[in-house]
PDB file of C-alpha atoms in Angstrom:
ATOM      1  CA  UNK A   1     285.418  88.720  88.612  1.00 56.00           C
ATOM      2  CA  UNK A   2     283.893  92.015  87.491  1.00 69.00           C
ATOM      3  CA  UNK A   3     280.307  90.925  88.129  1.00 69.00           C
ATOM      4  CA  UNK A   4     281.121  90.142  91.764  1.00 74.00           C
ATOM      5  CA  UNK A   5     281.752  93.806  92.436  1.00 81.00           C
ATOM      6  CA  UNK A   6     279.480  95.429  89.851  1.00 84.00           C
ATOM      7  CA  UNK A   7     276.347  93.598  88.743  1.00 90.00           C
ATOM      8  CA  UNK A   8     274.337  94.598  85.670  1.00 90.00           C
ATOM      9  CA  UNK A   9     272.313  92.414  83.336  1.00 92.00           C
ATOM     10  CA  UNK A  10     269.592  92.326  80.686  1.00 91.00           C
ATOM     11  CA  UNK A  11     266.715  89.990  81.429  1.00 93.00           C
ATOM     12  CA  UNK A  12     263.593  89.388  79.326  1.00 92.00           C
ATOM     13  CA  UNK A  13     260.993  92.170  78.767  1.00 90.00           C
ATOM     14  CA  UNK A  14     258.244  94.136  80.477  1.00 93.00           C
ATOM     15  CA  UNK A  15     254.543  93.811  79.603  1.00 93.00           C
ATOM     16  CA  UNK A  16     254.879  96.201  76.653  1.00 90.00           C
ATOM     17  CA  UNK A  17     257.977  94.538  75.224  1.00 88.00           C
ATOM     18  CA  UNK A  18     260.691  96.862  76.543  1.00 90.00           C
ATOM     19  CA  UNK A  19     263.933  95.025  77.433  1.00 91.00           C
ATOM     20  CA  UNK A  20     264.577  94.874  81.176  1.00 95.00           C
ATOM     21  CA  UNK A  21     267.916  96.254  82.343  1.00 94.00           C
ATOM     22  CA  UNK A  22     268.951  95.597  85.946  1.00 96.00           C
ATOM     23  CA  UNK A  23     271.859  97.267  87.695  1.00 93.00           C
ATOM     24  CA  UNK A  24     272.818  96.690  91.318  1.00 93.00           C
ATOM     25  CA  UNK A  25     274.218 100.069  92.256  1.00 89.00           C
ATOM     26  CA  UNK A  26     274.592  98.859  95.822  1.00 86.00           C
ATOM     27  CA  UNK A  27     277.041  96.198  94.619  1.00 86.00           C
ATOM     28  CA  UNK A  28     279.619  98.634  93.227  1.00 86.00           C
ATOM     29  CA  UNK A  29     282.881  98.039  95.091  1.00 84.00           C
ATOM     30  CA  UNK A  30     285.547 100.281  93.592  1.00 85.00           C
ATOM     31  CA  UNK A  31     288.314  99.347  96.099  1.00 85.00           C
ATOM     32  CA  UNK A  32     287.945  95.627  95.341  1.00 87.00           C
ATOM     33  CA  UNK A  33     287.878  96.293  91.602  1.00 88.00           C
ATOM     34  CA  UNK A  34     291.092  98.274  91.892  1.00 88.00           C
ATOM     35  CA  UNK A  35     292.718  95.346  93.674  1.00 89.00           C
ATOM     36  CA  UNK A  36     292.123  93.151  90.627  1.00 88.00           C
ATOM     37  CA  UNK A  37     293.306  95.840  88.215  1.00 88.00           C
ATOM     38  CA  UNK A  38     289.978  97.370  87.150  1.00 88.00           C
ATOM     39  CA  UNK A  39     290.209 101.160  87.176  1.00 89.00           C
ATOM     40  CA  UNK A  40     287.186 103.440  87.273  1.00 87.00           C
ATOM     41  CA  UNK A  41     287.890 104.376  83.645  1.00 90.00           C
ATOM     42  CA  UNK A  42     287.847 100.693  82.653  1.00 89.00           C
ATOM     43  CA  UNK A  43     284.633 100.176  84.606  1.00 90.00           C
ATOM     44  CA  UNK A  44     283.046 103.130  82.822  1.00 90.00           C
ATOM     45  CA  UNK A  45     284.038 101.679  79.447  1.00 90.00           C
ATOM     46  CA  UNK A  46     282.444  98.402  80.500  1.00 89.00           C
ATOM     47  CA  UNK A  47     279.255 100.337  81.276  1.00 89.00           C
ATOM     48  CA  UNK A  48     279.342 101.977  77.838  1.00 89.00           C
ATOM     49  CA  UNK A  49     279.813  98.586  76.193  1.00 89.00           C
ATOM     50  CA  UNK A  50     276.788  97.259  78.090  1.00 87.00           C
ATOM     51  CA  UNK A  51     274.705 100.216  76.892  1.00 87.00           C
ATOM     52  CA  UNK A  52     275.839  99.844  73.274  1.00 86.00           C
ATOM     53  CA  UNK A  53     275.134  96.118  73.392  1.00 87.00           C
ATOM     54  CA  UNK A  54     271.679  96.795  74.852  1.00 86.00           C
ATOM     55  CA  UNK A  55     270.786  99.240  72.098  1.00 81.00           C
ATOM     56  CA  UNK A  56     272.074  97.062  69.259  1.00 83.00           C
ATOM     57  CA  UNK A  57     270.796  93.679  70.367  1.00 81.00           C
ATOM     58  CA  UNK A  58     267.950  94.358  72.823  1.00 79.00           C
ATOM     59  CA  UNK A  59     266.406  97.793  72.247  1.00 73.00           C
ATOM     60  CA  UNK A  60     266.435  97.725  68.451  1.00 70.00           C
ATOM     61  CA  UNK A  61     262.718  97.190  67.822  1.00 67.00           C
ATOM     62  CA  UNK A  62     260.021  99.804  68.368  1.00 66.00           C
ATOM     63  CA  UNK A  63     256.904  98.842  70.263  1.00 70.00           C
ATOM     64  CA  UNK A  64     253.448 100.433  69.957  1.00 66.00           C
ATOM     65  CA  UNK A  65     253.463 102.179  73.344  1.00 75.00           C
ATOM     66  CA  UNK A  66     252.981 105.957  73.227  1.00 76.00           C
ATOM     67  CA  UNK A  67     256.461 106.673  74.616  1.00 72.00           C
ATOM     68  CA  UNK A  68     258.261 104.679  71.914  1.00 76.00           C
ATOM     69  CA  UNK A  69     255.966 105.842  69.129  1.00 70.00           C
ATOM     70  CA  UNK A  70     256.409 109.528  69.946  1.00 73.00           C
ATOM     71  CA  UNK A  71     260.208 109.340  70.067  1.00 69.00           C
ATOM     72  CA  UNK A  72     260.548 106.673  67.345  1.00 69.00           C
ATOM     73  CA  UNK A  73     262.951 104.762  69.572  1.00 73.00           C
ATOM     74  CA  UNK A  74     262.765 101.504  71.498  1.00 80.00           C
ATOM     75  CA  UNK A  75     263.167 102.136  75.199  1.00 86.00           C
ATOM     76  CA  UNK A  76     264.342 100.008  78.100  1.00 89.00           C
ATOM     77  CA  UNK A  77     262.700  99.465  81.453  1.00 94.00           C
ATOM     78  CA  UNK A  78     265.479 100.102  83.977  1.00 94.00           C
ATOM     79  CA  UNK A  79     265.685  98.704  87.509  1.00 97.00           C
ATOM     80  CA  UNK A  80     268.428 100.128  89.738  1.00 94.00           C
ATOM     81  CA  UNK A  81     268.852  98.126  92.941  1.00 95.00           C
ATOM     82  CA  UNK A  82     270.114 100.186  95.886  1.00 92.00           C
ATOM     83  CA  UNK A  83     270.207  97.284  98.329  1.00 93.00           C
ATOM     84  CA  UNK A  84     273.429  97.403 100.330  1.00 87.00           C
ATOM     85  CA  UNK A  85     274.314 101.000  99.514  1.00 85.00           C
ATOM     86  CA  UNK A  86     275.642 103.000 102.464  1.00 80.00           C
ATOM     87  CA  UNK A  87     275.612 106.712 103.224  1.00 78.00           C
ATOM     88  CA  UNK A  88     279.361 106.967 102.762  1.00 75.00           C
ATOM     89  CA  UNK A  89     278.991 105.520  99.254  1.00 73.00           C
ATOM     90  CA  UNK A  90     277.123 108.663  98.248  1.00 71.00           C
ATOM     91  CA  UNK A  91     280.253 110.765  98.632  1.00 71.00           C
ATOM     92  CA  UNK A  92     282.880 108.316  97.440  1.00 76.00           C
ATOM     93  CA  UNK A  93     284.153 106.760  94.247  1.00 82.00           C
ATOM     94  CA  UNK A  94     281.029 104.658  93.774  1.00 82.00           C
ATOM     95  CA  UNK A  95     278.896 107.799  93.653  1.00 80.00           C
ATOM     96  CA  UNK A  96     281.361 109.412  91.241  1.00 84.00           C
ATOM     97  CA  UNK A  97     280.981 106.383  88.970  1.00 87.00           C
ATOM     98  CA  UNK A  98     277.174 106.609  89.174  1.00 84.00           C
ATOM     99  CA  UNK A  99     277.355 110.336  88.422  1.00 83.00           C
ATOM    100  CA  UNK A 100     279.549 109.647  85.403  1.00 88.00           C
ATOM    101  CA  UNK A 101     277.200 106.968  84.058  1.00 89.00           C
ATOM    102  CA  UNK A 102     274.195 109.218  84.643  1.00 83.00           C
ATOM    103  CA  UNK A 103     275.880 111.968  82.649  1.00 83.00           C
ATOM    104  CA  UNK A 104     276.531 109.594  79.758  1.00 85.00           C
ATOM    105  CA  UNK A 105     272.905 108.462  79.753  1.00 82.00           C
ATOM    106  CA  UNK A 106     271.702 112.080  79.713  1.00 79.00           C
ATOM    107  CA  UNK A 107     274.002 113.068  76.845  1.00 80.00           C
ATOM    108  CA  UNK A 108     273.978 110.009  74.610  1.00 78.00           C
ATOM    109  CA  UNK A 109     270.830 108.009  75.439  1.00 76.00           C
ATOM    110  CA  UNK A 110     268.317 110.682  76.519  1.00 72.00           C
ATOM    111  CA  UNK A 111     265.192 108.965  75.155  1.00 77.00           C
ATOM    112  CA  UNK A 112     266.053 105.346  75.833  1.00 84.00           C
ATOM    113  CA  UNK A 113     264.370 104.814  79.220  1.00 86.00           C
ATOM    114  CA  UNK A 114     260.672 103.945  79.484  1.00 90.00           C
ATOM    115  CA  UNK A 115     260.557 103.708  83.274  1.00 93.00           C
ATOM    116  CA  UNK A 116     263.321 103.879  85.870  1.00 93.00           C
ATOM    117  CA  UNK A 117     262.790 102.110  89.183  1.00 97.00           C
ATOM    118  CA  UNK A 118     265.269 102.704  92.007  1.00 95.00           C
ATOM    119  CA  UNK A 119     264.367  99.834  94.315  1.00 97.00           C
ATOM    120  CA  UNK A 120     265.223  98.610  97.816  1.00 96.00           C
ATOM    121  CA  UNK A 121     266.230 102.107  98.885  1.00 94.00           C
ATOM    122  CA  UNK A 122     267.271 102.624 102.529  1.00 92.00           C
ATOM    123  CA  UNK A 123     265.352 104.964 104.823  1.00 90.00           C
ATOM    124  CA  UNK A 124     267.891 107.783 104.439  1.00 89.00           C
ATOM    125  CA  UNK A 125     267.831 107.710 100.622  1.00 89.00           C
ATOM    126  CA  UNK A 126     265.505 110.705 100.418  1.00 86.00           C
ATOM    127  CA  UNK A 127     268.333 112.962 101.568  1.00 83.00           C
ATOM    128  CA  UNK A 128     270.727 111.520  98.992  1.00 81.00           C
ATOM    129  CA  UNK A 129     268.102 111.823  96.262  1.00 84.00           C
ATOM    130  CA  UNK A 130     268.100 115.586  96.735  1.00 83.00           C
ATOM    131  CA  UNK A 131     271.721 115.558  95.582  1.00 77.00           C
ATOM    132  CA  UNK A 132     271.054 113.226  92.658  1.00 79.00           C
ATOM    133  CA  UNK A 133     267.953 114.933  91.228  1.00 84.00           C
ATOM    134  CA  UNK A 134     269.838 117.966  89.848  1.00 82.00           C
ATOM    135  CA  UNK A 135     271.871 115.579  87.663  1.00 77.00           C
ATOM    136  CA  UNK A 136     268.707 114.490  85.859  1.00 84.00           C
ATOM    137  CA  UNK A 137     266.664 116.351  83.299  1.00 85.00           C
ATOM    138  CA  UNK A 138     262.980 116.949  83.922  1.00 87.00           C
ATOM    139  CA  UNK A 139     261.792 114.104  81.674  1.00 85.00           C
ATOM    140  CA  UNK A 140     264.046 111.589  83.438  1.00 87.00           C
ATOM    141  CA  UNK A 141     262.917 112.748  86.878  1.00 88.00           C
ATOM    142  CA  UNK A 142     259.284 112.318  85.823  1.00 90.00           C
ATOM    143  CA  UNK A 143     259.769 108.662  84.870  1.00 91.00           C
ATOM    144  CA  UNK A 144     261.871 107.759  87.937  1.00 93.00           C
ATOM    145  CA  UNK A 145     260.208 105.875  90.798  1.00 95.00           C
ATOM    146  CA  UNK A 146     261.844 105.566  94.239  1.00 95.00           C
ATOM    147  CA  UNK A 147     260.772 102.393  96.054  1.00 97.00           C
ATOM    148  CA  UNK A 148     261.483 100.917  99.469  1.00 96.00           C
ATOM    149  CA  UNK A 149     261.941  97.169  99.840  1.00 96.00           C
ATOM    150  CA  UNK A 150     258.284  96.692 100.815  1.00 96.00           C
ATOM    151  CA  UNK A 151     257.096  98.687  97.781  1.00 97.00           C
ATOM    152  CA  UNK A 152     259.366  97.085  95.185  1.00 97.00           C
ATOM    153  CA  UNK A 153     257.517  93.918  94.170  1.00 98.00           C
ATOM    154  CA  UNK A 154     254.079  95.514  93.888  1.00 98.00           C
ATOM    155  CA  UNK A 155     255.321  98.404  91.756  1.00 98.00           C
ATOM    156  CA  UNK A 156     257.400  96.244  89.405  1.00 98.00           C
ATOM    157  CA  UNK A 157     254.646  93.687  88.863  1.00 98.00           C
ATOM    158  CA  UNK A 158     252.386  96.422  87.497  1.00 98.00           C
ATOM    159  CA  UNK A 159     254.754  96.697  84.540  1.00 96.00           C
ATOM    160  CA  UNK A 160     256.475  93.293  84.432  1.00 97.00           C
ATOM    161  CA  UNK A 161     254.886  89.840  84.315  1.00 96.00           C
ATOM    162  CA  UNK A 162     255.876  87.629  87.232  1.00 97.00           C
ATOM    163  CA  UNK A 163     257.514  85.038  84.960  1.00 94.00           C
ATOM    164  CA  UNK A 164     259.780  87.753  83.519  1.00 95.00           C
ATOM    165  CA  UNK A 165     260.805  89.205  86.888  1.00 97.00           C
ATOM    166  CA  UNK A 166     263.565  87.538  88.954  1.00 96.00           C
ATOM    167  CA  UNK A 167     262.447  86.022  92.248  1.00 96.00           C
ATOM    168  CA  UNK A 168     264.495  88.484  94.297  1.00 96.00           C
ATOM    169  CA  UNK A 169     262.315  91.330  93.002  1.00 97.00           C
ATOM    170  CA  UNK A 170     258.992  89.614  93.642  1.00 96.00           C
ATOM    171  CA  UNK A 171     258.637  87.616  90.425  1.00 97.00           C
ATOM    172  CA  UNK A 172     258.798  83.903  89.691  1.00 97.00           C
ATOM    173  CA  UNK A 173     261.632  83.733  87.155  1.00 94.00           C
ATOM    174  CA  UNK A 174     264.713  81.752  88.089  1.00 88.00           C
ATOM    175  CA  UNK A 175     266.722  81.190  84.911  1.00 88.00           C
ATOM    176  CA  UNK A 176     268.774  78.007  84.815  1.00 88.00           C
ATOM    177  CA  UNK A 177     272.227  79.120  85.886  1.00 88.00           C
ATOM    178  CA  UNK A 178     270.888  82.356  87.397  1.00 91.00           C
ATOM    179  CA  UNK A 179     269.007  85.355  85.997  1.00 92.00           C
ATOM    180  CA  UNK A 180     272.004  87.658  86.514  1.00 89.00           C
ATOM    181  CA  UNK A 181     274.491  85.612  84.551  1.00 87.00           C
ATOM    182  CA  UNK A 182     272.551  83.223  82.354  1.00 86.00           C
ATOM    183  CA  UNK A 183     269.547  85.016  80.893  1.00 87.00           C
ATOM    184  CA  UNK A 184     269.336  84.672  77.118  1.00 85.00           C
ATOM    185  CA  UNK A 185     270.584  88.233  76.681  1.00 87.00           C
ATOM    186  CA  UNK A 186     273.594  87.575  78.927  1.00 88.00           C
ATOM    187  CA  UNK A 187     274.475  84.447  76.955  1.00 86.00           C
ATOM    188  CA  UNK A 188     274.227  86.478  73.757  1.00 87.00           C
ATOM    189  CA  UNK A 189     276.580  89.078  75.215  1.00 87.00           C
ATOM    190  CA  UNK A 190     279.114  86.404  76.183  1.00 86.00           C
ATOM    191  CA  UNK A 191     278.918  84.942  72.683  1.00 85.00           C
ATOM    192  CA  UNK A 192     279.656  88.384  71.241  1.00 86.00           C
ATOM    193  CA  UNK A 193     282.689  88.925  73.459  1.00 86.00           C
ATOM    194  CA  UNK A 194     283.964  85.409  72.747  1.00 85.00           C
ATOM    195  CA  UNK A 195     283.699  85.986  68.998  1.00 85.00           C
ATOM    196  CA  UNK A 196     285.755  89.149  69.370  1.00 84.00           C
ATOM    197  CA  UNK A 197     288.432  87.486  71.465  1.00 84.00           C
ATOM    198  CA  UNK A 198     288.687  84.583  69.025  1.00 84.00           C
ATOM    199  CA  UNK A 199     288.430  86.832  65.929  1.00 83.00           C
ATOM    200  CA  UNK A 200     285.523  84.754  64.632  1.00 80.00           C
ATOM    201  CA  UNK A 201     282.148  85.684  63.084  1.00 79.00           C
ATOM    202  CA  UNK A 202     279.450  86.403  65.633  1.00 77.00           C
ATOM    203  CA  UNK A 203     277.052  83.452  65.410  1.00 74.00           C
ATOM    204  CA  UNK A 204     273.868  84.467  67.204  1.00 73.00           C
ATOM    205  CA  UNK A 205     271.027  82.766  65.343  1.00 76.00           C
ATOM    206  CA  UNK A 206     269.855  80.428  68.097  1.00 79.00           C
ATOM    207  CA  UNK A 207     270.037  83.019  70.876  1.00 79.00           C
ATOM    208  CA  UNK A 208     268.343  85.741  68.815  1.00 76.00           C
ATOM    209  CA  UNK A 209     265.587  83.265  68.055  1.00 79.00           C
ATOM    210  CA  UNK A 210     265.224  82.422  71.755  1.00 80.00           C
ATOM    211  CA  UNK A 211     264.995  86.117  72.668  1.00 78.00           C
ATOM    212  CA  UNK A 212     262.303  86.652  70.044  1.00 77.00           C
ATOM    213  CA  UNK A 213     260.291  83.768  71.418  1.00 76.00           C
ATOM    214  CA  UNK A 214     260.651  85.106  74.966  1.00 79.00           C
ATOM    215  CA  UNK A 215     259.384  88.484  73.860  1.00 74.00           C
ATOM    216  CA  UNK A 216     256.399  86.995  72.031  1.00 71.00           C
ATOM    217  CA  UNK A 217     255.552  84.465  74.717  1.00 67.00           C
ATOM    218  CA  UNK A 218     255.774  81.686  72.126  1.00 57.00           C
ATOM    219  CA  UNK A 219     257.116  78.220  72.872  1.00 49.00           C
ATOM    220  CA  UNK A 220     260.096  77.293  70.731  1.00 47.00           C
ATOM    221  CA  UNK A 221     258.274  74.205  69.462  1.00 44.00           C
ATOM    222  CA  UNK A 222     255.490  76.429  68.091  1.00 47.00           C
ATOM    223  CA  UNK A 223     257.806  78.683  66.067  1.00 45.00           C
ATOM    224  CA  UNK A 224     258.711  78.103  62.418  1.00 46.00           C
ATOM    225  CA  UNK A 225     261.473  80.715  62.206  1.00 43.00           C
ATOM    226  CA  UNK A 226     259.437  83.357  60.345  1.00 42.00           C
ATOM    227  CA  UNK A 227     258.407  86.861  61.349  1.00 38.00           C
ATOM    228  CA  UNK A 228     255.304  86.848  63.539  1.00 38.00           C
ATOM    229  CA  UNK A 229     253.627  89.374  65.771  1.00 38.00           C
ATOM    230  CA  UNK A 230     253.522  89.248  69.533  1.00 38.00           C
ATOM    231  CA  UNK A 231     250.632  89.788  71.928  1.00 36.00           C
ATOM    232  CA  UNK A 232     250.896  93.571  71.591  1.00 36.00           C
ATOM    233  CA  UNK A 233     251.093  93.538  67.811  1.00 37.00           C
ATOM    234  CA  UNK A 234     254.816  94.225  67.411  1.00 37.00           C
ATOM    235  CA  UNK A 235     256.918  92.342  64.880  1.00 36.00           C
ATOM    236  CA  UNK A 236     258.902  89.569  66.519  1.00 36.00           C
ATOM    237  CA  UNK A 237     262.517  89.316  65.469  1.00 37.00           C
ATOM    238  CA  UNK A 238     263.572  85.862  64.302  1.00 36.00           C
ATOM    239  CA  UNK A 239     266.696  84.817  62.400  1.00 35.00           C
ATOM    240  CA  UNK A 240     264.657  84.559  59.213  1.00 34.00           C
ATOM    241  CA  UNK A 241     263.353  88.129  59.493  1.00 36.00           C
ATOM    242  CA  UNK A 242     266.691  89.694  60.388  1.00 36.00           C
ATOM    243  CA  UNK A 243     269.379  87.423  59.004  1.00 36.00           C
ATOM    244  CA  UNK A 244     272.096  90.057  59.276  1.00 38.00           C
ATOM    245  CA  UNK A 245     271.998  89.735  63.058  1.00 39.00           C
ATOM    246  CA  UNK A 246     272.875  86.073  63.202  1.00 40.00           C
ATOM    247  CA  UNK A 247     276.304  86.372  61.597  1.00 40.00           C
ATOM    248  CA  UNK A 248     278.354  89.533  61.730  1.00 43.00           C
ATOM    249  CA  UNK A 249     281.971  89.840  60.752  1.00 44.00           C
ATOM    250  CA  UNK A 250     284.474  90.073  63.558  1.00 40.00           C
ATOM    251  CA  UNK A 251     285.712  93.350  62.115  1.00 41.00           C
ATOM    252  CA  UNK A 252     282.255  94.922  62.517  1.00 47.00           C
ATOM    253  CA  UNK A 253     282.020  93.867  66.141  1.00 46.00           C
ATOM    254  CA  UNK A 254     285.616  94.843  66.838  1.00 44.00           C
ATOM    255  CA  UNK A 255     285.029  98.323  65.458  1.00 49.00           C
ATOM    256  CA  UNK A 256     282.255  98.795  67.993  1.00 50.00           C
ATOM    257  CA  UNK A 257     284.437  97.675  70.874  1.00 49.00           C
ATOM    258  CA  UNK A 258     287.449  99.707  69.734  1.00 44.00           C
ATOM    259  CA  UNK A 259     285.224 102.772  69.816  1.00 47.00           C
ATOM    260  CA  UNK A 260     284.574 102.419  73.543  1.00 45.00           C
ATOM    261  CA  UNK A 261     288.109 101.198  74.227  1.00 45.00           C
ATOM    262  CA  UNK A 262     287.297  97.700  75.444  1.00 46.00           C
ATOM    263  CA  UNK A 263     289.552  95.938  72.952  1.00 43.00           C
ATOM    264  CA  UNK A 264     292.964  97.144  71.874  1.00 41.00           C
ATOM    265  CA  UNK A 265     293.469  97.385  68.128  1.00 39.00           C
ATOM    266  CA  UNK A 266     296.075  94.898  66.857  1.00 38.00           C
ATOM    267  CA  UNK A 267     297.879  97.805  65.238  1.00 40.00           C
ATOM    268  CA  UNK A 268     297.824 100.007  68.317  1.00 39.00           C
ATOM    269  CA  UNK A 269     300.815 100.344  70.591  1.00 37.00           C
ATOM    270  CA  UNK A 270     300.435  98.980  74.116  1.00 39.00           C
ATOM    271  CA  UNK A 271     302.332 101.880  75.599  1.00 35.00           C
TER     272      UNK A 271
END
């Protein structure tokens, strides 16, 4: 239900190995979310969970690009899709949610973006951008690219291989079950949430292995489960090289979710 009115997903990697994070800011429908009981606070906590998941399970390896090496962090390549956004959205609850998320990124994840692409922007977006720019620090503004629909595919393909970019953005990838909901990262996220709900260990070996092979461009049949290096010389994470990832205790995962308020502690009052 949530993804119908607010779409965000991790999907493969760019040419340098940065995880790709997509968010359809034009899809945010606060009134519809309220109708199904999702408050803006709950939506914000969902956003924080998505960021924490991204950092722990996607952006946890450094790559040799200058940006990651200088900050000693692994960054994400971020695509924000403005298709469908209207002028009145820029002054309503959807904009307030975007402003809140932007503030969190500035405060808590200031060095985690490699490039930011705001794509499929409408013709009037330049006026709205003047109001958004002051919310961003200078470094973030410098790495942000504003692209019309006709400019989107060409700009993204400079940084992302066609087979890693969903068809709707000019690439050739069409994951079985849909890139938005069934990329390997999204299946890993669902497995994490399911393990929490069922109070079971987080079994992620197969999916972590699949992600590592995607990042390295290696066919699963060619992999022996050991640490290798990818085409850009970075270590490729496999279950053998990082065994602690494949099975975490439910309590460890729950602690992370309690922290952002997505799961209520069994000992906490419901009042």
